[in-house]
Amino acid sequence: MTAIAPAIRVDGIEKSFKDLAVLRGVSFDVAPGSVFALLGANGAGKTTLVRILATLSRADAGSAQVAGLDIRTQAPGIRDSVSLTGQFAAVDEVLTGRENLVLVAKLRHITDPRGVADRLLHRFSISDAADRRAGTYSGGMRRRLDIAMSLIGDPPVIFLDEPTTGLDPHARQEVWGIVEELASGGTTVLLTTQYLDEAERLADRIAILGDGTIIAEGTLDELKSRFPPAKVEYVEKQPSLEDIFLAITGKQMAPAPGAEKGEADR
Ligand SMILES: Nc1ncnc2c1ncn2[C@@H]1O[C@H](COP(=O)(O)OP(=O)(O)O)[C@@H](O)[C@H]1O
Ligand SMILES: [Mg+2]
């Protein structure tokens, strides 16, 4: 079997802010076309790491490659081939959804920016609201628009930094559907989250960031077998709370395409 080069390789990344050592040697690989969840509490250093990988911030030590490019020496190439969607949406509230998309398409020198915008509006179910100011959108719509904007130019690697933080369960389900669709289309997704159920639902592999290092990494089954029962119980309980919420609010959505994924078939 020939080894496939990882889409993201992180090797011994360290980062401090003054005397606060946030990352103390973080290492992991992400296989192409997979969804990798970086799970960590608030302040664990998830955004710090994602910003380093997107070349928006510089590591103090260690190395990393994204889409085969080195973060230190090939930053412009990485900026062309990855996209980062932050917890705080890059959406311009004064512009309409369509205008936001056209603007990004023009910035990325896409031919036919209007056509690209139309297709994304349709794909992300924003067509009806396309000509309304984004400031009037719900949290879920705004997040969908933000992710749509980040997909312009078809980046092979996408970073989603806490894509569902602040969203209600209904909107979370929508974002989850989008991530599953991206993964089934072959995009490599590095997702950060504070939510166990989100990692469980979406990720092929999960890494837990704590005390500045990866304290556990593997598939969900591997992690379950390695952790004490109490932790496993928490992992399994959290989605059912959401199920109950969805049942009583009547906002249960149809399962997203590929939602009933098996571990082996992705
Ligand atoms: N630019 C910065 N200057 C100083 N401290 C920072 C900066 N960015 C992040 N931090 C600190 O680094 C730690 C990790 O932050 P962050 O990466 O945002 O965590 P997470 O995204 O996991 O919530 C926090 O203690 C935060 O206050
Ligand atoms: Mg963060």
mmCIF file of C-alpha atoms and ligand atoms in Angstrom:
data_model
loop_
_atom_site.group_PDB
_atom_site.id
_atom_site.type_symbol
_atom_site.label_atom_id
_atom_site.label_comp_id
_atom_site.label_asym_id
_atom_site.label_seq_id
_atom_site.Cartn_x
_atom_site.Cartn_y
_atom_site.Cartn_z
ATOM 1 C CA MET A 1 0.000 0.000 0.000
ATOM 2 C CA THR A 2 1.397 3.386 -0.924
ATOM 3 C CA ALA A 3 1.158 6.015 1.762
ATOM 4 C CA ILE A 4 -0.951 9.052 0.809
ATOM 5 C CA ALA A 5 0.603 12.378 1.789
ATOM 6 C CA PRO A 6 -1.422 14.052 4.541
ATOM 7 C CA ALA A 7 -3.415 17.152 3.577
ATOM 8 C CA ILE A 8 -2.273 18.741 6.826
ATOM 9 C CA ARG A 9 0.833 17.775 8.771
ATOM 10 C CA VAL A 10 1.481 19.478 12.105
ATOM 11 C CA ASP A 11 4.792 18.741 13.776
ATOM 12 C CA GLY A 12 5.827 20.117 17.157
ATOM 13 C CA ILE A 13 4.122 23.506 16.851
ATOM 14 C CA GLU A 14 4.768 25.820 19.792
ATOM 15 C CA LYS A 15 3.335 29.255 20.463
ATOM 16 C CA SER A 16 3.473 31.576 23.445
ATOM 17 C CA PHE A 17 1.967 34.982 24.069
ATOM 18 C CA LYS A 18 4.497 36.689 26.354
ATOM 19 C CA ASP A 19 4.893 34.148 29.175
ATOM 20 C CA LEU A 20 1.661 32.293 28.388
ATOM 21 C CA ALA A 21 2.656 29.043 26.637
ATOM 22 C CA VAL A 22 -0.492 28.231 24.645
ATOM 23 C CA LEU A 23 0.851 25.524 22.321
ATOM 24 C CA ARG A 24 3.664 23.381 23.719
ATOM 25 C CA GLY A 25 4.392 21.023 20.861
ATOM 26 C CA VAL A 26 1.300 20.069 18.897
ATOM 27 C CA SER A 27 1.570 17.295 16.301
ATOM 28 C CA PHE A 28 -0.956 15.452 14.142
ATOM 29 C CA ASP A 29 -1.690 14.504 10.539
ATOM 30 C CA VAL A 30 -4.949 14.948 8.643
ATOM 31 C CA ALA A 31 -5.659 12.602 5.735
ATOM 32 C CA PRO A 32 -6.900 14.146 2.473
ATOM 33 C CA GLY A 33 -10.676 14.233 2.164
ATOM 34 C CA SER A 34 -11.235 13.526 5.847
ATOM 35 C CA VAL A 35 -12.866 15.523 8.619
ATOM 36 C CA PHE A 36 -10.556 16.059 11.565
ATOM 37 C CA ALA A 37 -11.952 17.561 14.765
ATOM 38 C CA LEU A 38 -9.710 19.460 17.129
ATOM 39 C CA LEU A 39 -11.610 19.311 20.375
ATOM 40 C CA GLY A 40 -10.713 21.604 23.229
ATOM 41 C CA ALA A 41 -12.187 23.776 25.964
ATOM 42 C CA ASN A 42 -12.460 27.539 25.667
ATOM 43 C CA GLY A 43 -8.938 28.971 25.689
ATOM 44 C CA ALA A 44 -7.237 25.658 24.869
ATOM 45 C CA GLY A 45 -5.497 27.209 21.868
ATOM 46 C CA LYS A 46 -7.659 25.995 18.978
ATOM 47 C CA THR A 47 -7.904 29.353 17.224
ATOM 48 C CA THR A 48 -4.216 29.996 17.843
ATOM 49 C CA LEU A 49 -3.330 26.774 16.025
ATOM 50 C CA VAL A 50 -5.758 27.323 13.153
ATOM 51 C CA ARG A 51 -4.433 30.838 12.619
ATOM 52 C CA ILE A 52 -0.886 29.471 12.456
ATOM 53 C CA LEU A 53 -1.909 26.825 9.905
ATOM 54 C CA ALA A 54 -3.716 29.455 7.820
ATOM 55 C CA THR A 55 -0.491 31.543 7.976
ATOM 56 C CA LEU A 56 -2.218 34.421 9.764
ATOM 57 C CA SER A 57 0.082 33.990 12.740
ATOM 58 C CA ARG A 58 3.630 32.649 13.127
ATOM 59 C CA ALA A 59 4.636 29.684 15.266
ATOM 60 C CA ASP A 60 7.564 30.030 17.685
ATOM 61 C CA ALA A 61 8.786 26.512 16.892
ATOM 62 C CA GLY A 62 7.809 23.412 14.965
ATOM 63 C CA SER A 63 6.745 22.967 11.376
ATOM 64 C CA ALA A 64 3.585 22.331 9.404
ATOM 65 C CA GLN A 65 2.504 21.658 5.860
ATOM 66 C CA VAL A 66 -0.932 22.434 4.490
ATOM 67 C CA ALA A 67 -1.944 21.074 1.073
ATOM 68 C CA GLY A 68 1.696 20.077 0.641
ATOM 69 C CA LEU A 69 2.975 23.609 1.285
ATOM 70 C CA ASP A 70 5.192 24.759 4.147
ATOM 71 C CA ILE A 71 3.664 27.374 6.457
ATOM 72 C CA ARG A 72 6.996 29.185 6.847
ATOM 73 C CA THR A 73 8.218 29.331 3.277
ATOM 74 C CA GLN A 74 5.071 28.999 1.159
ATOM 75 C CA ALA A 75 2.526 31.136 2.976
ATOM 76 C CA PRO A 76 1.096 32.856 -0.144
ATOM 77 C CA GLY A 77 0.409 29.455 -1.743
ATOM 78 C CA ILE A 78 -1.359 28.296 1.396
ATOM 79 C CA ARG A 79 -3.499 31.427 1.471
ATOM 80 C CA ASP A 80 -4.544 30.637 -2.091
ATOM 81 C CA SER A 81 -5.435 27.022 -1.386
ATOM 82 C CA VAL A 82 -7.070 27.071 2.040
ATOM 83 C CA SER A 83 -9.901 28.976 3.571
ATOM 84 C CA LEU A 84 -10.662 29.837 7.146
ATOM 85 C CA THR A 85 -14.106 30.420 8.549
ATOM 86 C CA GLY A 86 -13.952 31.894 11.994
ATOM 87 C CA GLN A 87 -16.239 31.848 14.933
ATOM 88 C CA PHE A 88 -16.960 35.480 14.144
ATOM 89 C CA ALA A 89 -18.326 35.587 10.637
ATOM 90 C CA ALA A 90 -16.517 37.528 7.920
ATOM 91 C CA VAL A 91 -19.880 38.512 6.465
ATOM 92 C CA ASP A 92 -20.391 42.219 5.716
ATOM 93 C CA GLU A 93 -23.776 43.066 7.219
ATOM 94 C CA VAL A 94 -24.382 46.096 5.029
ATOM 95 C CA LEU A 95 -24.121 44.042 1.836
ATOM 96 C CA THR A 96 -26.695 41.524 0.641
ATOM 97 C CA GLY A 97 -25.859 37.827 0.640
ATOM 98 C CA ARG A 98 -25.298 37.962 -3.093
ATOM 99 C CA GLU A 99 -23.071 41.034 -2.865
ATOM 100 C CA ASN A 100 -20.945 39.375 -0.184
ATOM 101 C CA LEU A 101 -20.359 36.366 -2.425
ATOM 102 C CA VAL A 102 -19.667 38.422 -5.555
ATOM 103 C CA LEU A 103 -17.204 40.567 -3.617
ATOM 104 C CA VAL A 104 -15.198 37.557 -2.434
ATOM 105 C CA ALA A 105 -15.295 35.978 -5.898
ATOM 106 C CA LYS A 106 -13.891 39.185 -7.379
ATOM 107 C CA LEU A 107 -11.193 39.385 -4.693
ATOM 108 C CA ARG A 108 -10.182 35.839 -5.602
ATOM 109 C CA HIS A 109 -10.110 36.711 -9.318
ATOM 110 C CA ILE A 110 -12.779 34.167 -10.183
ATOM 111 C CA THR A 111 -14.138 34.408 -13.710
ATOM 112 C CA ASP A 112 -17.928 34.793 -13.660
ATOM 113 C CA PRO A 113 -18.328 35.950 -10.046
ATOM 114 C CA ARG A 114 -22.110 36.319 -10.452
ATOM 115 C CA GLY A 115 -22.513 32.758 -11.685
ATOM 116 C CA VAL A 116 -20.441 31.429 -8.796
ATOM 117 C CA ALA A 117 -22.517 33.494 -6.363
ATOM 118 C CA ASP A 118 -25.768 32.161 -7.834
ATOM 119 C CA ARG A 119 -24.654 28.553 -7.534
ATOM 120 C CA LEU A 120 -23.547 28.987 -3.918
ATOM 121 C CA LEU A 121 -26.745 30.841 -2.984
ATOM 122 C CA HIS A 122 -28.707 27.910 -4.332
ATOM 123 C CA ARG A 123 -26.507 25.226 -2.773
ATOM 124 C CA PHE A 124 -26.715 26.844 0.661
ATOM 125 C CA SER A 125 -30.437 27.633 0.429
ATOM 126 C CA ILE A 126 -29.931 31.382 0.606
ATOM 127 C CA SER A 127 -31.495 32.160 -2.801
ATOM 128 C CA ASP A 128 -34.722 33.547 -1.327
ATOM 129 C CA ALA A 129 -32.770 35.950 0.892
ATOM 130 C CA ALA A 130 -30.036 36.670 -1.662
ATOM 131 C CA ASP A 131 -30.968 40.311 -2.133
ATOM 132 C CA ARG A 132 -31.582 41.150 1.507
ATOM 133 C CA ARG A 133 -28.869 42.727 3.626
ATOM 134 C CA ALA A 134 -26.921 40.058 5.494
ATOM 135 C CA GLY A 135 -27.524 42.052 8.683
ATOM 136 C CA THR A 136 -31.128 40.803 8.590
ATOM 137 C CA TYR A 137 -30.104 37.106 8.417
ATOM 138 C CA SER A 138 -30.554 34.636 11.248
ATOM 139 C CA GLY A 139 -27.442 33.214 12.906
ATOM 140 C CA GLY A 140 -27.726 30.002 10.911
ATOM 141 C CA MET A 141 -28.149 31.803 7.583
ATOM 142 C CA ARG A 142 -25.222 34.057 8.315
ATOM 143 C CA ARG A 143 -23.034 31.066 9.123
ATOM 144 C CA ARG A 144 -24.139 29.334 5.916
ATOM 145 C CA LEU A 145 -23.269 32.471 3.954
ATOM 146 C CA ASP A 146 -19.907 32.649 5.701
ATOM 147 C CA ILE A 147 -19.099 29.043 4.808
ATOM 148 C CA ALA A 148 -20.319 29.617 1.240
ATOM 149 C CA MET A 149 -17.945 32.593 0.985
ATOM 150 C CA SER A 150 -15.068 30.451 2.190
ATOM 151 C CA LEU A 151 -15.736 27.859 -0.531
ATOM 152 C CA ILE A 152 -15.263 30.268 -3.419
ATOM 153 C CA GLY A 153 -12.360 29.036 -5.490
ATOM 154 C CA ASP A 154 -12.868 25.436 -4.287
ATOM 155 C CA PRO A 155 -10.121 25.284 -1.663
ATOM 156 C CA PRO A 156 -8.892 21.703 -1.117
ATOM 157 C CA VAL A 157 -8.484 22.375 2.614
ATOM 158 C CA ILE A 158 -10.934 24.282 4.770
ATOM 159 C CA PHE A 159 -10.579 25.313 8.400
ATOM 160 C CA LEU A 160 -13.811 25.741 10.305
ATOM 161 C CA ASP A 161 -13.116 27.371 13.645
ATOM 162 C CA GLU A 162 -16.029 26.588 15.966
ATOM 163 C CA PRO A 163 -18.563 26.716 13.125
ATOM 164 C CA THR A 164 -21.562 26.067 15.351
ATOM 165 C CA THR A 165 -20.736 28.033 18.493
ATOM 166 C CA GLY A 166 -23.618 30.371 19.236
ATOM 167 C CA LEU A 167 -26.054 28.604 16.931
ATOM 168 C CA ASP A 168 -29.315 26.995 18.024
ATOM 169 C CA PRO A 169 -29.676 23.232 17.484
ATOM 170 C CA HIS A 170 -31.601 23.676 14.250
ATOM 171 C CA ALA A 171 -28.895 25.867 12.724
ATOM 172 C CA ARG A 172 -26.207 23.495 14.053
ATOM 173 C CA GLN A 173 -27.829 20.655 12.151
ATOM 174 C CA GLU A 174 -27.697 22.734 8.983
ATOM 175 C CA VAL A 175 -24.005 23.447 9.408
ATOM 176 C CA TRP A 176 -23.360 19.768 10.128
ATOM 177 C CA GLY A 177 -25.071 18.890 6.859
ATOM 178 C CA ILE A 178 -22.779 21.302 5.023
ATOM 179 C CA VAL A 179 -19.658 19.786 6.596
ATOM 180 C CA GLU A 180 -20.801 16.298 5.631
ATOM 181 C CA GLU A 181 -21.419 17.472 2.090
ATOM 182 C CA LEU A 182 -17.945 19.020 1.911
ATOM 183 C CA ALA A 183 -16.364 15.813 3.157
ATOM 184 C CA SER A 184 -18.247 13.669 0.686
ATOM 185 C CA GLY A 185 -17.030 16.007 -2.078
ATOM 186 C CA GLY A 186 -13.398 15.336 -1.123
ATOM 187 C CA THR A 187 -12.577 18.571 0.733
ATOM 188 C CA THR A 188 -10.295 18.155 3.740
ATOM 189 C CA VAL A 189 -11.910 19.752 6.774
ATOM 190 C CA LEU A 190 -10.138 20.729 9.976
ATOM 191 C CA LEU A 191 -12.858 21.638 12.405
ATOM 192 C CA THR A 192 -12.407 23.026 15.889
ATOM 193 C CA THR A 193 -15.125 22.528 18.434
ATOM 194 C CA GLN A 194 -15.890 22.520 22.139
ATOM 195 C CA TYR A 195 -18.701 20.034 21.607
ATOM 196 C CA LEU A 196 -18.244 16.316 21.989
ATOM 197 C CA ASP A 197 -21.378 15.539 20.023
ATOM 198 C CA GLU A 198 -20.204 17.634 17.105
ATOM 199 C CA ALA A 199 -16.893 15.809 16.948
ATOM 200 C CA GLU A 200 -18.683 12.498 17.313
ATOM 201 C CA ARG A 201 -21.099 13.262 14.526
ATOM 202 C CA LEU A 202 -18.722 14.732 11.958
ATOM 203 C CA ALA A 203 -15.161 13.631 12.486
ATOM 204 C CA ASP A 204 -13.268 10.731 11.000
ATOM 205 C CA ARG A 205 -10.584 11.403 13.620
ATOM 206 C CA ILE A 206 -10.610 13.479 16.781
ATOM 207 C CA ALA A 207 -7.718 15.125 18.597
ATOM 208 C CA ILE A 208 -8.169 16.540 22.081
ATOM 209 C CA LEU A 209 -6.112 19.654 22.784
ATOM 210 C CA GLY A 210 -5.310 20.248 26.441
ATOM 211 C CA ASP A 211 -2.412 21.853 28.300
ATOM 212 C CA GLY A 212 -0.939 22.905 24.990
ATOM 213 C CA THR A 213 -0.569 19.430 23.539
ATOM 214 C CA ILE A 214 -2.648 16.712 21.927
ATOM 215 C CA ILE A 215 -3.640 14.580 24.905
ATOM 216 C CA ALA A 216 -5.534 12.006 22.846
ATOM 217 C CA GLU A 217 -6.029 11.347 19.160
ATOM 218 C CA GLY A 218 -7.854 8.687 17.206
ATOM 219 C CA THR A 219 -11.186 7.593 15.819
ATOM 220 C CA LEU A 220 -14.162 7.859 18.147
ATOM 221 C CA ASP A 221 -14.043 4.125 18.786
ATOM 222 C CA GLU A 222 -10.360 4.284 19.624
ATOM 223 C CA LEU A 223 -10.933 7.153 22.040
ATOM 224 C CA LYS A 224 -13.898 5.403 23.663
ATOM 225 C CA SER A 225 -11.857 2.298 24.260
ATOM 226 C CA ARG A 226 -9.066 4.369 25.806
ATOM 227 C CA PHE A 227 -11.091 6.558 28.136
ATOM 228 C CA PRO A 228 -12.702 5.717 31.470
ATOM 229 C CA PRO A 229 -16.444 4.895 31.364
ATOM 230 C CA ALA A 230 -17.561 8.271 32.777
ATOM 231 C CA LYS A 231 -16.115 10.068 29.792
ATOM 232 C CA VAL A 232 -17.655 7.615 27.368
ATOM 233 C CA GLU A 233 -21.013 8.132 29.040
ATOM 234 C CA TYR A 234 -20.716 11.913 28.511
ATOM 235 C CA VAL A 235 -19.836 11.458 24.866
ATOM 236 C CA GLU A 236 -22.888 9.291 24.382
ATOM 237 C CA LYS A 237 -25.327 11.349 26.412
ATOM 238 C CA GLN A 238 -24.875 14.782 24.911
ATOM 239 C CA PRO A 239 -26.574 14.160 21.536
ATOM 240 C CA SER A 240 -29.680 12.756 23.196
ATOM 241 C CA LEU A 241 -30.269 16.069 24.966
ATOM 242 C CA GLU A 242 -30.238 17.687 21.581
ATOM 243 C CA ASP A 243 -32.554 15.032 20.196
ATOM 244 C CA ILE A 244 -35.027 15.849 22.964
ATOM 245 C CA PHE A 245 -34.793 19.574 22.235
ATOM 246 C CA LEU A 246 -35.393 18.976 18.568
ATOM 247 C CA ALA A 247 -38.317 16.698 19.318
ATOM 248 C CA ILE A 248 -40.083 19.215 21.559
ATOM 249 C CA THR A 249 -39.464 22.184 19.281
ATOM 250 C CA GLY A 250 -40.473 20.131 16.260
ATOM 251 C CA LYS A 251 -37.444 21.350 14.385
ATOM 252 C CA GLN A 252 -35.937 17.973 13.603
ATOM 253 C CA MET A 253 -34.489 18.038 10.109
ATOM 254 C CA ALA A 254 -34.280 15.163 7.698
ATOM 255 C CA PRO A 255 -30.878 13.513 8.053
ATOM 256 C CA ALA A 256 -28.313 15.269 5.887
ATOM 257 C CA PRO A 257 -26.936 13.314 2.931
ATOM 258 C CA GLY A 258 -24.319 10.947 4.254
ATOM 259 C CA ALA A 259 -25.434 11.521 7.837
ATOM 260 C CA GLU A 260 -25.724 7.828 8.555
ATOM 261 C CA LYS A 261 -22.100 7.340 7.721
ATOM 262 C CA GLY A 262 -20.203 4.232 8.611
ATOM 263 C CA GLU A 263 -16.642 4.638 9.871
ATOM 264 C CA ALA A 264 -15.252 2.643 6.970
ATOM 265 C CA ASP A 265 -16.957 4.129 3.956
ATOM 266 C CA ARG A 266 -15.464 7.628 3.939
HETATM 267 N N1 LIG B 1 -3.049 37.668 20.389
HETATM 268 C C1 LIG B 1 -3.038 37.174 21.624
HETATM 269 N N2 LIG B 1 -2.355 37.802 22.614
HETATM 270 C C2 LIG B 1 -2.333 37.306 23.866
HETATM 271 N N3 LIG B 1 -2.966 36.177 24.242
HETATM 272 C C3 LIG B 1 -3.660 35.516 23.314
HETATM 273 C C4 LIG B 1 -3.747 35.977 21.961
HETATM 274 N N4 LIG B 1 -4.510 35.099 21.268
HETATM 275 C C5 LIG B 1 -4.893 34.155 22.134
HETATM 276 N N5 LIG B 1 -4.388 34.395 23.370
HETATM 277 C C6 LIG B 1 -4.580 33.537 24.546
HETATM 278 O O1 LIG B 1 -4.190 32.224 24.189
HETATM 279 C C7 LIG B 1 -5.054 31.275 24.799
HETATM 280 C C8 LIG B 1 -5.671 30.402 23.721
HETATM 281 O O2 LIG B 1 -6.567 31.197 22.970
HETATM 282 P P1 LIG B 1 -7.368 30.614 21.723
HETATM 283 O O3 LIG B 1 -6.411 30.019 20.762
HETATM 284 O O4 LIG B 1 -8.224 31.697 21.227
HETATM 285 O O5 LIG B 1 -8.228 29.451 22.398
HETATM 286 P P2 LIG B 1 -9.522 28.689 21.847
HETATM 287 O O6 LIG B 1 -9.688 29.066 20.425
HETATM 288 O O7 LIG B 1 -9.224 27.231 22.047
HETATM 289 O O8 LIG B 1 -10.665 29.124 22.702
HETATM 290 C C9 LIG B 1 -6.061 32.053 25.609
HETATM 291 O O9 LIG B 1 -5.602 32.098 26.932
HETATM 292 C C10 LIG B 1 -6.020 33.436 24.973
HETATM 293 O O10 LIG B 1 -6.351 34.417 25.914
HETATM 294 MG MG MG B 2 -11.271 29.910 19.403
#
